[in-house]
CSV table of N, CA and C in Angstrom, one decimal:
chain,number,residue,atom,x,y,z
L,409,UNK,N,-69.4,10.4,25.6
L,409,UNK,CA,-69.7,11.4,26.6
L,409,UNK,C,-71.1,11.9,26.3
L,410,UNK,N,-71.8,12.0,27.5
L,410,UNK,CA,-73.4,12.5,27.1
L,410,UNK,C,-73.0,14.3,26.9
L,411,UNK,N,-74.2,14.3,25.9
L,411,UNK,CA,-74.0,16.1,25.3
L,411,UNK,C,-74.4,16.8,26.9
L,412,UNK,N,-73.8,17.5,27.3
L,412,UNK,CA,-74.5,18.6,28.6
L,412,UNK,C,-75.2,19.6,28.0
L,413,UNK,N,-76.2,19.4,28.8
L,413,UNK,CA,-77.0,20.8,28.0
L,413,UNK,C,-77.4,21.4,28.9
L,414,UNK,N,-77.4,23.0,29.0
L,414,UNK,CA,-77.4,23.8,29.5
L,414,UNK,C,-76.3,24.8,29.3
L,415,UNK,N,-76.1,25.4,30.1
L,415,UNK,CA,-74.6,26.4,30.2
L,415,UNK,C,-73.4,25.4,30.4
L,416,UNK,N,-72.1,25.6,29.6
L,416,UNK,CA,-71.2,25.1,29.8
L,416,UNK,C,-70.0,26.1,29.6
L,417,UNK,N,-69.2,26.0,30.8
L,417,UNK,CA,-67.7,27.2,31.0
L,417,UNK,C,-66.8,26.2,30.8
L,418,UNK,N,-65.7,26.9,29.6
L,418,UNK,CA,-64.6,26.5,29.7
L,418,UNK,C,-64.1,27.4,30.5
L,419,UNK,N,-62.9,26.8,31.5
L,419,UNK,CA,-62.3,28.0,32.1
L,419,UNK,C,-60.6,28.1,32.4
L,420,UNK,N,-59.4,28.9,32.2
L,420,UNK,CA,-58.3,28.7,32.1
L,420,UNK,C,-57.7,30.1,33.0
L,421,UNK,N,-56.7,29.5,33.7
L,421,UNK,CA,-56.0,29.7,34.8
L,421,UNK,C,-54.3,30.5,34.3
L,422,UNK,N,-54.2,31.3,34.8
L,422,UNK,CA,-52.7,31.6,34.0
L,422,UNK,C,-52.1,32.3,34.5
L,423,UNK,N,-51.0,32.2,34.5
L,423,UNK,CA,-49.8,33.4,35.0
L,423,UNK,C,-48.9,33.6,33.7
L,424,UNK,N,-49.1,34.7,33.4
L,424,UNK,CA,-47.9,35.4,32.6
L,424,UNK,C,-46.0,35.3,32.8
L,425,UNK,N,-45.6,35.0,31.6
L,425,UNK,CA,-44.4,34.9,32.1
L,425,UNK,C,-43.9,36.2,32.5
L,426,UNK,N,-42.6,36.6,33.3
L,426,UNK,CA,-42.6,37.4,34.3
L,426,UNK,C,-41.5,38.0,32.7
L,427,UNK,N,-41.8,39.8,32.4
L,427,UNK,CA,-41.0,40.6,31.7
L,427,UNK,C,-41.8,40.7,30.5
L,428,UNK,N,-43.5,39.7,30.5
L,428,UNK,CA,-44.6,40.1,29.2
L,428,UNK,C,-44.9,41.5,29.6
L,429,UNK,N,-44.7,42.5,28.4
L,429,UNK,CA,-45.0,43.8,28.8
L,429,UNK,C,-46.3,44.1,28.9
L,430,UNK,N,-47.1,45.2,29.6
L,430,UNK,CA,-48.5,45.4,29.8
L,430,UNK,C,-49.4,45.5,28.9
L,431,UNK,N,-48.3,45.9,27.5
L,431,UNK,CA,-49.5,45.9,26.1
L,431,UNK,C,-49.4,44.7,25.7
L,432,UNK,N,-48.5,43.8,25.9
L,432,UNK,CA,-48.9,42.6,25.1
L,432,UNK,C,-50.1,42.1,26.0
L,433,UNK,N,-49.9,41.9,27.5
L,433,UNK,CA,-50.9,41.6,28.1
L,433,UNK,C,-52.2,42.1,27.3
L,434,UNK,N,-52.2,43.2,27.3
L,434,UNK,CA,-53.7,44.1,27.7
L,434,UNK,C,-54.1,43.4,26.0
L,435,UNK,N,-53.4,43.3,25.1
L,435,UNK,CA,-53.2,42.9,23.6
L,435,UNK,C,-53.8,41.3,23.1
L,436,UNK,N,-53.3,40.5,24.0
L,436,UNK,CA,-53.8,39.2,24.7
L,436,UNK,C,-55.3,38.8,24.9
L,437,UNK,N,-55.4,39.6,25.9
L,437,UNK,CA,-56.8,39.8,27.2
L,437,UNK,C,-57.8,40.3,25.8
L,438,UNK,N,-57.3,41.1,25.0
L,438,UNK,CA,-58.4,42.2,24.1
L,438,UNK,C,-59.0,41.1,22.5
L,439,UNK,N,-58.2,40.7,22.3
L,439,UNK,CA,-57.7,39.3,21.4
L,439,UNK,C,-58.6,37.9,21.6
L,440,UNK,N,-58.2,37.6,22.7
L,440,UNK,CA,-59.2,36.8,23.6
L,440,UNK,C,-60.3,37.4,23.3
L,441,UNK,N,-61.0,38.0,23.7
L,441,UNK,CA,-62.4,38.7,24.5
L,441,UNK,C,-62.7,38.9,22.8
L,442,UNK,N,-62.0,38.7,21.8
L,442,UNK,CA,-63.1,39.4,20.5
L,442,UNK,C,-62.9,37.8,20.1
L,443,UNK,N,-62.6,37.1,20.6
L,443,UNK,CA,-62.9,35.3,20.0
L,443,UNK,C,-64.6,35.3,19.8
L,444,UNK,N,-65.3,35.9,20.9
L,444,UNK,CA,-67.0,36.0,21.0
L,444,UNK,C,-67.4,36.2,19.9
L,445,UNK,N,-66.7,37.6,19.2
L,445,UNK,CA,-67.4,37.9,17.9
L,445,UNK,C,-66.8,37.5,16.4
L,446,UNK,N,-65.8,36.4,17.0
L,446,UNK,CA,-65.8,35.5,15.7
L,446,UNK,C,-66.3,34.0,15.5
L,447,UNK,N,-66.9,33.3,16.5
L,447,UNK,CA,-66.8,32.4,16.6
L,447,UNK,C,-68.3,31.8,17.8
L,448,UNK,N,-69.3,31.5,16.8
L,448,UNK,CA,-71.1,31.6,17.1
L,448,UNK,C,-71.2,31.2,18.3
L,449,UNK,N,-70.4,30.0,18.7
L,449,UNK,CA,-70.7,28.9,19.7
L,449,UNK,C,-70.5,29.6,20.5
L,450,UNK,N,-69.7,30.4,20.9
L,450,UNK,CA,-68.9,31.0,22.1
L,450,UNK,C,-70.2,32.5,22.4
L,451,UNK,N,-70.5,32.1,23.6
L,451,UNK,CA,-71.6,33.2,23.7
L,451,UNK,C,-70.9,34.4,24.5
L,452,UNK,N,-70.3,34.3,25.9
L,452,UNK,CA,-69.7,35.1,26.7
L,452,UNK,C,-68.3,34.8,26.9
L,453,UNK,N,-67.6,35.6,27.0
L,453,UNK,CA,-66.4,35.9,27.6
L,453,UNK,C,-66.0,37.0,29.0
L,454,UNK,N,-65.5,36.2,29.8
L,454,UNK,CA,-65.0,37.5,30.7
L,454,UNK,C,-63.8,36.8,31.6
L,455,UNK,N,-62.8,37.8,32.0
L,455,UNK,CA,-61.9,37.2,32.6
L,455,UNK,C,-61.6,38.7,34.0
L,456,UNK,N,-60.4,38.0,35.0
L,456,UNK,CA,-60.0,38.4,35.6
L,456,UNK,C,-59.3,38.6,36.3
L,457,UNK,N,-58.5,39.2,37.2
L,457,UNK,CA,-57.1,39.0,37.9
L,457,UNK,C,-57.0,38.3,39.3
L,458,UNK,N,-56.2,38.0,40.2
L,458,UNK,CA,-56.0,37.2,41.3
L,458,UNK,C,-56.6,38.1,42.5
L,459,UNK,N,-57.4,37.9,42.8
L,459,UNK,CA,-57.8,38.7,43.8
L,459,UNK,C,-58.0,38.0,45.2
L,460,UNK,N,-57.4,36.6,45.7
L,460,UNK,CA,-57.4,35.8,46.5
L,460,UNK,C,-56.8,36.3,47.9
L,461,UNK,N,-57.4,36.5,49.1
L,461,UNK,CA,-56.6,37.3,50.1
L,461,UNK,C,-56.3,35.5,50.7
L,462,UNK,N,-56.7,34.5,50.6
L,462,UNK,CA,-56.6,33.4,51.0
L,462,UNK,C,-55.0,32.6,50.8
L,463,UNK,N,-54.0,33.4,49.6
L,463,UNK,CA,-52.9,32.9,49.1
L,463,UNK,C,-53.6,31.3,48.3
L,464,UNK,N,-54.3,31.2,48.0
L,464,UNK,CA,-54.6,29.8,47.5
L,464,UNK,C,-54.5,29.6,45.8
L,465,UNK,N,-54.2,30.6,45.2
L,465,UNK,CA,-53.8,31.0,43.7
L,465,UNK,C,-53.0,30.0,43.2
L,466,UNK,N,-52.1,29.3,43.7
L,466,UNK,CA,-51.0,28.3,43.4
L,466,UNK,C,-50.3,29.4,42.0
L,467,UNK,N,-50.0,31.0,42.4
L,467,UNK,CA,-49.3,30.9,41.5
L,467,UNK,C,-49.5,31.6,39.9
L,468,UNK,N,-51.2,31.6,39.7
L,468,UNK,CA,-51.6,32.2,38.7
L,468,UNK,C,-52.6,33.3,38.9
L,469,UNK,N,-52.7,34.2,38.1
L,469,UNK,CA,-52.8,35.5,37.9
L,469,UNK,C,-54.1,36.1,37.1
L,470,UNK,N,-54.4,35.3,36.9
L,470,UNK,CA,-55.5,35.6,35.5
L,470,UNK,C,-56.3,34.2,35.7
L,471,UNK,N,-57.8,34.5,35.4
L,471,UNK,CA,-58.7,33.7,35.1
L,471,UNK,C,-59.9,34.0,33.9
L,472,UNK,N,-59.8,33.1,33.0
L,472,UNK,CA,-60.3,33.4,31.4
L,472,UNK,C,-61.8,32.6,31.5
L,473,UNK,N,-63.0,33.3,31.6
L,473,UNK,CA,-63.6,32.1,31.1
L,473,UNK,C,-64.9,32.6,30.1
L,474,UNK,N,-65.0,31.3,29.4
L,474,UNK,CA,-65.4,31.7,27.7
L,474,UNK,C,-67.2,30.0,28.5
L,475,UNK,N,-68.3,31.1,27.6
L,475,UNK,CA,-69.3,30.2,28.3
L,475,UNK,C,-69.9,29.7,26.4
L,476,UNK,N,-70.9,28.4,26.5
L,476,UNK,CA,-71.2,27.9,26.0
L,476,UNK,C,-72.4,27.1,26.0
L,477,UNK,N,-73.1,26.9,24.7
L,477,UNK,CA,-74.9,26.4,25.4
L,477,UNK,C,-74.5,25.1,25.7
L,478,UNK,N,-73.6,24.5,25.0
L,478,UNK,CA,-73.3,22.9,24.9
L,478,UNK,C,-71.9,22.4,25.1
L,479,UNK,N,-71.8,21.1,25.0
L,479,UNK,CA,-70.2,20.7,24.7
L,479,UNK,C,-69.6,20.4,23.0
L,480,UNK,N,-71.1,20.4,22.3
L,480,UNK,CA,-70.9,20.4,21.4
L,480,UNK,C,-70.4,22.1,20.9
L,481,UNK,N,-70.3,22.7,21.7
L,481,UNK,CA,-70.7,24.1,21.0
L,481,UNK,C,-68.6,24.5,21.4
L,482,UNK,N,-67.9,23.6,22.7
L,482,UNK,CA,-66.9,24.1,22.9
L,482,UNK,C,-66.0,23.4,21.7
L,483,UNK,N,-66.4,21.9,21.6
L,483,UNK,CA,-65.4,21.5,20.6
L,483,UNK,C,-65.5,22.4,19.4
L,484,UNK,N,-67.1,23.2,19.0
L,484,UNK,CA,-66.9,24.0,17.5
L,484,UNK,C,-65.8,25.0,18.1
L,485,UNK,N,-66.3,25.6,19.1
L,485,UNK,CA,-64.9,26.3,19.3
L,485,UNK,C,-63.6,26.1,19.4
L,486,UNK,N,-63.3,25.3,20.1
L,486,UNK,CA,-61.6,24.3,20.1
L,486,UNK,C,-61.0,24.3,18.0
L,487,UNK,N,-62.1,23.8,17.6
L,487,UNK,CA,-61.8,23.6,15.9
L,487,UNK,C,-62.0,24.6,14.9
L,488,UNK,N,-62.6,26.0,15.7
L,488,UNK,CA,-62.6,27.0,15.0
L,488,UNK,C,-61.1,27.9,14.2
L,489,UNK,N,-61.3,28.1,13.1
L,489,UNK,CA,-59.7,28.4,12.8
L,489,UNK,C,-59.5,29.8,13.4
L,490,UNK,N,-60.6,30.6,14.0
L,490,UNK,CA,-60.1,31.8,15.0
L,490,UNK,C,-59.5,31.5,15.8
L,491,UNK,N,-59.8,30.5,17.0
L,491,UNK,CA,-59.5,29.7,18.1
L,491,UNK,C,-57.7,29.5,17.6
L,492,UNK,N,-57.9,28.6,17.0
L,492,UNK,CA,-56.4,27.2,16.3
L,492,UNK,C,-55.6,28.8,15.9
L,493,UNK,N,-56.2,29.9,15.5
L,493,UNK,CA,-55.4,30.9,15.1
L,493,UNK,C,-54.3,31.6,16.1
L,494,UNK,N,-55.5,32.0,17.0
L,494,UNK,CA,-55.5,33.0,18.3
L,494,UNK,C,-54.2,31.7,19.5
L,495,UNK,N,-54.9,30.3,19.3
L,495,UNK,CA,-54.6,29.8,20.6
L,495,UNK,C,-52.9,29.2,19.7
L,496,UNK,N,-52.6,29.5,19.1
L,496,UNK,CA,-51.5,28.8,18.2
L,496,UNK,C,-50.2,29.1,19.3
L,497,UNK,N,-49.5,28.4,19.4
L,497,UNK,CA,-48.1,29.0,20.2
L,497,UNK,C,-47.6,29.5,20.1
L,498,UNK,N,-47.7,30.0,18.9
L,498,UNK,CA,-46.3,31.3,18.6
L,498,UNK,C,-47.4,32.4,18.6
L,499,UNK,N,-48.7,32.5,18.8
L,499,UNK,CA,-49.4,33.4,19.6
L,499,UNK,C,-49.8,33.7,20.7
L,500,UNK,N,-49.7,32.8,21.4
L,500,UNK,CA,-50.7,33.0,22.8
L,500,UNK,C,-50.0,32.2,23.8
L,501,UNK,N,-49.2,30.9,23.9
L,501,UNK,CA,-49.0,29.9,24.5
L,501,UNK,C,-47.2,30.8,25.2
L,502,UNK,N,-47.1,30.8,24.3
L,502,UNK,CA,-45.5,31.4,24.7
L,502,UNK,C,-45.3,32.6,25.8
L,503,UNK,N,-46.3,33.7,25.7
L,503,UNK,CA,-46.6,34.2,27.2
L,503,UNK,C,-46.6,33.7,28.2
L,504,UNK,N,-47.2,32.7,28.8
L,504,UNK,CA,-47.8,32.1,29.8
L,504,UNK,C,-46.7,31.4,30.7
L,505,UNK,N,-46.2,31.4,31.9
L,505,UNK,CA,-45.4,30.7,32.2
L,505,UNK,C,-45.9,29.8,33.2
L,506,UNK,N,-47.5,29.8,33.1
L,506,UNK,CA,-48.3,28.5,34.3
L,506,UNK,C,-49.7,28.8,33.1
L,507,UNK,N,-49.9,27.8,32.4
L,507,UNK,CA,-51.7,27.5,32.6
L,507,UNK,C,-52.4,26.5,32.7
L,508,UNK,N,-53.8,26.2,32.9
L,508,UNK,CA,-54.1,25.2,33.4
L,508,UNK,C,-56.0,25.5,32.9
L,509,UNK,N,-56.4,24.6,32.5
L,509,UNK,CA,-57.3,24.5,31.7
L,509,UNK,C,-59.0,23.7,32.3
L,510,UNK,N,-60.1,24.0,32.1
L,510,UNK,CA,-60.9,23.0,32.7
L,510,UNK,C,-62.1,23.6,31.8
L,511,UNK,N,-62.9,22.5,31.3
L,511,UNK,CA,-64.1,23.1,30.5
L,511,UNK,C,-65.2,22.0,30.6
L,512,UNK,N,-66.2,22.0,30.4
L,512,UNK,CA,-67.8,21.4,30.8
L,512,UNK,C,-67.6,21.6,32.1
L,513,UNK,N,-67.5,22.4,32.4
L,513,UNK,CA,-67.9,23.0,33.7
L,513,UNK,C,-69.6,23.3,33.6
L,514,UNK,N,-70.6,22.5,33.8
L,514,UNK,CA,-72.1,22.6,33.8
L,514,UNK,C,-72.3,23.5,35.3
L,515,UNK,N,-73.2,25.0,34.7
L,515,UNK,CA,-73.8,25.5,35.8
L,515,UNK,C,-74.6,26.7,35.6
L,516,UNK,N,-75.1,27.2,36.2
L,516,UNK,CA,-76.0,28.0,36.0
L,516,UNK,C,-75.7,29.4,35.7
L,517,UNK,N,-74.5,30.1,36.3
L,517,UNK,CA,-74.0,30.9,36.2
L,517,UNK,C,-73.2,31.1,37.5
L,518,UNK,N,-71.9,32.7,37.4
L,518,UNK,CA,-71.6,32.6,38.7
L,518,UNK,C,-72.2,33.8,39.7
L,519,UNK,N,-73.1,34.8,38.8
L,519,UNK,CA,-73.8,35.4,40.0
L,519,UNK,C,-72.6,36.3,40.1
L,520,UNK,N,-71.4,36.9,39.9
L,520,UNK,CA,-70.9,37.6,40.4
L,520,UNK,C,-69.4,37.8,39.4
L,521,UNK,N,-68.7,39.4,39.6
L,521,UNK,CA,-67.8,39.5,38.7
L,521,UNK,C,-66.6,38.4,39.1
L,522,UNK,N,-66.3,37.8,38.1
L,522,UNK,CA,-64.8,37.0,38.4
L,522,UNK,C,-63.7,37.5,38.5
L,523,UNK,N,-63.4,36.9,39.6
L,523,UNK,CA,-61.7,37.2,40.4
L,523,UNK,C,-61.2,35.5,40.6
L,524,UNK,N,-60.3,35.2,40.4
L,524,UNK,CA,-59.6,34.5,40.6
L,524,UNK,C,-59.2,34.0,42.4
L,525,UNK,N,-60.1,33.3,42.8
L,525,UNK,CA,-60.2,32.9,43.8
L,525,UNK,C,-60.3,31.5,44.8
L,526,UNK,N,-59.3,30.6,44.8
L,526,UNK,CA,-59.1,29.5,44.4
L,526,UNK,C,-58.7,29.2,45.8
């Protein structure tokens, strides 16, 4: 695969399983968002909730996305033991009752706060 250079978004799609209480959520979301300051590659984080008046959501509720200069820079993160820590299933996976995943997303930025809008 050729290296992308420029900005690169991983980005992940999720619905909580239904009866995750609002601190684990908010616990989750807070958890996530400090992966930034452990882990060099990972420059921004920001996520957000379903805000689609379209019904086009298929379902999920949250949208995560973590940006990067490179693709070399997602795999350091994918192999980082904060990541393999945080992303482990008996941490983070087991909440989730829908996610769905997409990364080298090459782009310039999105110009605007993220809502999940699909």
């Amino acid at each position: 695969m050729e290296e992308a250079k420029g900005v690169v978004k991983h980005v992940l799609l999720a619905k909580f399983k239904e009866g995750t209480a609002q601190d684990q959520i908010d616990q989750l979301i807070k958890d996530y968002a400090n992966l930034v300051n452990l882990i060099e590659p990972m420059k921004s984080f920001q996520w957000g909730k379903n805000v689609s008046i379209e019904n086009l959501h298929q379902g999920f509720t949250h949208i995560f996305e973590s940006t990067f200069e490179s693709t070399e820079g997602v795999a350091e993160y994918v192999a980082h033991p904060a990541h393999v820590e945080y992303a482990n299933f008996n941490l983070f996976i087991p909440f989730f009752s829908r996610l769905s995943g997409l990364t080298n997303l090459k782009h310039k930025g999105l110009g605007a706060p993220l809502g999940l809008s699909l």
